[in-house]
Coordinates of C-alpha atoms in Angstrom, one line a residue:
X1 CA 46.5 54.2 -27.0
X2 CA 43.9 56.2 -29.2
X3 CA 42.3 55.4 -32.5
X4 CA 44.4 57.8 -34.2
X5 CA 47.7 55.3 -33.5
X6 CA 46.4 52.6 -35.1
X7 CA 48.3 52.6 -38.7
X8 CA 50.2 55.4 -37.3
X9 CA 52.4 54.9 -40.1
X10 CA 49.2 56.7 -42.9
X11 CA 52.5 59.7 -44.0
X12 CA 54.5 57.9 -45.2
X13 CA 52.2 54.9 -46.8
X14 CA 51.9 56.8 -49.8
X15 CA 54.3 54.9 -51.6
X16 CA 53.6 51.8 -51.3
X17 CA 50.8 52.9 -54.3
X18 CA 53.5 51.5 -55.9
X19 CA 53.2 48.2 -56.8
X20 CA 51.4 46.2 -59.6
X21 CA 50.3 46.1 -63.1
X22 CA 47.0 45.3 -63.6
X23 CA 48.9 42.6 -66.2
X24 CA 50.5 41.2 -65.5
X25 CA 54.3 40.3 -66.5
X26 CA 56.4 37.4 -65.9
X27 CA 59.8 37.6 -63.8
X28 CA 61.8 40.5 -63.1
X29 CA 59.9 41.6 -59.8
X30 CA 61.2 45.2 -60.4
X31 CA 59.4 45.5 -64.1
X32 CA 56.0 44.8 -62.6
X33 CA 56.5 48.0 -59.5
X34 CA 58.5 49.5 -62.5
X35 CA 55.3 49.1 -64.4
X36 CA 52.2 50.1 -61.7
X37 CA 54.5 52.7 -61.3
X38 CA 53.6 54.2 -64.6
X39 CA 50.0 53.2 -64.3
X40 CA 49.4 54.7 -61.4
X41 CA 51.2 58.3 -62.7
X42 CA 49.4 58.6 -65.9
X43 CA 46.0 58.6 -63.7
X44 CA 46.9 60.8 -61.0
X45 CA 48.3 62.8 -64.2
X46 CA 44.8 61.9 -66.6
X47 CA 43.6 65.5 -67.0
X48 CA 40.2 63.0 -68.0
X49 CA 39.9 62.2 -64.3
X50 CA 41.1 66.4 -62.9
X51 CA 38.7 67.8 -60.2
X52 CA 36.6 66.6 -57.4
X53 CA 34.1 65.3 -59.9
X54 CA 36.3 63.3 -61.3
X55 CA 36.9 62.0 -58.0
X56 CA 35.0 58.5 -57.1
X57 CA 36.3 57.2 -61.2
X58 CA 39.4 58.3 -60.8
X59 CA 40.3 56.4 -57.0
X60 CA 38.3 53.6 -59.0
X61 CA 41.5 53.0 -61.1
X62 CA 44.1 54.0 -58.7
X63 CA 42.4 50.5 -56.5
X64 CA 41.2 48.5 -59.8
X65 CA 45.6 48.6 -60.7
X66 CA 47.1 49.0 -56.5
X67 CA 45.4 46.7 -54.5
X68 CA 44.2 43.2 -57.0
X69 CA 48.4 41.8 -56.2
X70 CA 48.3 42.9 -52.1
X71 CA 49.1 40.2 -50.0
X72 CA 46.5 41.2 -47.6
X73 CA 46.5 37.6 -46.2
X74 CA 50.7 38.1 -45.9
X75 CA 50.6 41.4 -44.6
X76 CA 47.5 40.5 -42.1
X77 CA 49.1 37.4 -40.7
X78 CA 52.9 38.9 -40.2
X79 CA 51.1 42.3 -38.9
X80 CA 49.2 40.5 -36.5
X81 CA 51.8 38.1 -35.3
X82 CA 52.3 35.0 -33.0
X83 CA 47.9 36.4 -32.0
X84 CA 47.4 34.7 -36.3
X85 CA 47.7 31.1 -35.3
X86 CA 45.2 32.1 -31.6
X87 CA 42.8 32.9 -34.3
X88 CA 39.7 31.1 -35.8
X89 CA 39.8 31.3 -39.2
X90 CA 36.4 32.5 -39.5
X91 CA 38.1 35.5 -37.6
X92 CA 41.1 35.3 -39.3
X93 CA 39.6 36.2 -42.7
X94 CA 37.7 39.3 -40.8
X95 CA 40.8 40.9 -39.5
X96 CA 41.8 40.7 -43.3
X97 CA 39.2 42.1 -43.9
X98 CA 39.6 44.9 -41.9
X99 CA 44.0 44.7 -42.4
X100 CA 43.5 45.3 -45.5
X101 CA 40.5 48.0 -45.4
X102 CA 42.2 49.7 -43.1
X103 CA 45.7 50.1 -45.2
X104 CA 43.1 51.4 -48.5
X105 CA 42.1 54.1 -46.1
X106 CA 45.4 55.1 -44.1
X107 CA 47.2 55.7 -47.4
X108 CA 44.7 56.5 -50.3
X109 CA 45.0 60.3 -49.3
X110 CA 48.4 59.9 -49.6
X111 CA 49.0 58.9 -53.2
X112 CA 46.7 61.8 -54.6
X113 CA 49.7 64.1 -53.0
X114 CA 51.8 62.6 -56.2
X115 CA 53.7 65.5 -57.9
X116 CA 56.4 64.8 -60.0
X117 CA 57.9 63.0 -57.7
X118 CA 61.2 60.4 -59.6
X119 CA 61.9 56.8 -59.1
X120 CA 64.9 55.4 -59.3
X121 CA 65.1 51.6 -58.9
X122 CA 69.2 50.6 -57.3
X123 CA 68.8 47.2 -57.6
X124 CA 66.9 43.5 -57.5
X125 CA 67.4 40.4 -55.0
X126 CA 65.7 37.6 -55.0
X127 CA 66.1 34.3 -53.1
X128 CA 63.9 32.1 -54.5
X129 CA 60.0 32.5 -54.0
X130 CA 61.0 36.2 -52.3
X131 CA 61.9 39.2 -53.3
X132 CA 63.7 42.9 -52.3
X133 CA 63.9 46.0 -55.0
X134 CA 65.9 48.5 -54.1
X135 CA 64.3 52.8 -54.8
X136 CA 64.6 56.1 -53.7
X137 CA 62.2 58.6 -54.1
X138 CA 63.2 61.8 -55.1
X139 CA 61.0 65.3 -55.0
X140 CA 61.4 68.8 -56.9
X141 CA 64.5 70.1 -53.8
X142 CA 66.3 66.8 -54.6
X143 CA 66.1 65.2 -51.3
X144 CA 66.4 61.0 -51.2
X145 CA 64.1 58.8 -49.7
X146 CA 64.4 54.4 -50.1
X147 CA 61.6 53.2 -51.2
X148 CA 62.5 48.6 -50.3
X149 CA 60.1 46.1 -51.5
X150 CA 59.5 43.2 -49.9
X151 CA 57.9 40.8 -52.5
X152 CA 56.7 37.0 -52.8
X153 CA 56.4 34.8 -55.9
X154 CA 53.2 33.7 -56.4
X155 CA 52.1 32.2 -59.8
X156 CA 54.1 34.1 -62.8
X157 CA 53.4 37.4 -60.1
X158 CA 55.5 38.8 -57.3
X159 CA 53.3 40.8 -54.5
X160 CA 53.6 42.0 -51.9
X161 CA 54.2 41.9 -48.5
X162 CA 55.6 44.8 -46.7
X163 CA 57.3 48.4 -47.2
X164 CA 60.4 49.7 -46.1
X165 CA 60.5 53.6 -45.6
X166 CA 64.1 54.4 -44.4
X167 CA 64.0 50.9 -42.6
X168 CA 60.9 51.3 -40.5
X169 CA 58.9 48.8 -42.0
X170 CA 55.5 49.3 -42.5
X171 CA 54.0 45.4 -40.9
X172 CA 57.0 46.0 -37.7
X173 CA 55.9 49.0 -37.4
X174 CA 52.0 48.0 -37.2
X175 CA 53.0 44.4 -35.1
X176 CA 54.3 46.6 -32.4
X177 CA 51.2 49.1 -32.2
X178 CA 48.7 46.0 -32.3
X179 CA 50.8 44.3 -30.0
X180 CA 50.8 47.7 -26.8
X181 CA 47.3 47.1 -27.6
X182 CA 47.0 43.3 -26.6
X183 CA 49.6 43.7 -23.6
X184 CA 46.7 45.7 -21.7
X185 CA 43.8 44.5 -23.9
X186 CA 42.3 41.7 -25.1
X187 CA 41.8 41.0 -29.6
X188 CA 38.6 41.7 -29.7
X189 CA 39.2 45.5 -28.2
X190 CA 42.0 45.2 -30.6
X191 CA 39.4 44.5 -33.4
X192 CA 37.2 47.1 -31.9
X193 CA 39.4 50.1 -32.4
X194 CA 40.6 49.1 -35.4
X195 CA 36.7 49.0 -37.1
X196 CA 36.6 52.5 -35.2
X197 CA 39.1 54.3 -37.1
X198 CA 37.6 53.0 -39.6
X199 CA 34.4 54.9 -38.8
X200 CA 35.4 57.2 -38.6
X201 CA 37.4 57.8 -42.3
X202 CA 34.3 57.1 -43.2
X203 CA 32.2 60.0 -41.9

């Protein structure tokens, strides 16, 4: 498996941007998700943030909206699977960092491809400290794609730990890819490949 296959869901990851508001809202997870949808779209369509010259400022604002509420710890742990418990605290901290960097770099380019898609929220299920928010993305051709958000409550916030697009789980997909590497190699090799992927994207 080459480096290009790590994070292979990047082509559908951009809907993952529609997650959390800058201001926390208590209770309803759908309210929190919808709030961020509005904030992200506002940033993407802001006339003062258009063009290549505003790229860094625009992306900084998008990161402030998007990444502050990700449950990267939970996502990294679930994606690494059984290997997580075998890692030292230092290794776990490192993996959370490179995993979150990989997610960011995988879809930060995708979020700017927004083209007036519409988002319809179809259902909300809450089971104790966990919740699911279902939605549909409708493009200009009228095509619809299911996007389900898996959330975990932390205080007054609902933090996303997985995203399921057209029945494909981001976490499960990453875990399958990581497991394929770990089956034939070592944990250190997995980390090296992720770091190489990150380096390639920065170049």
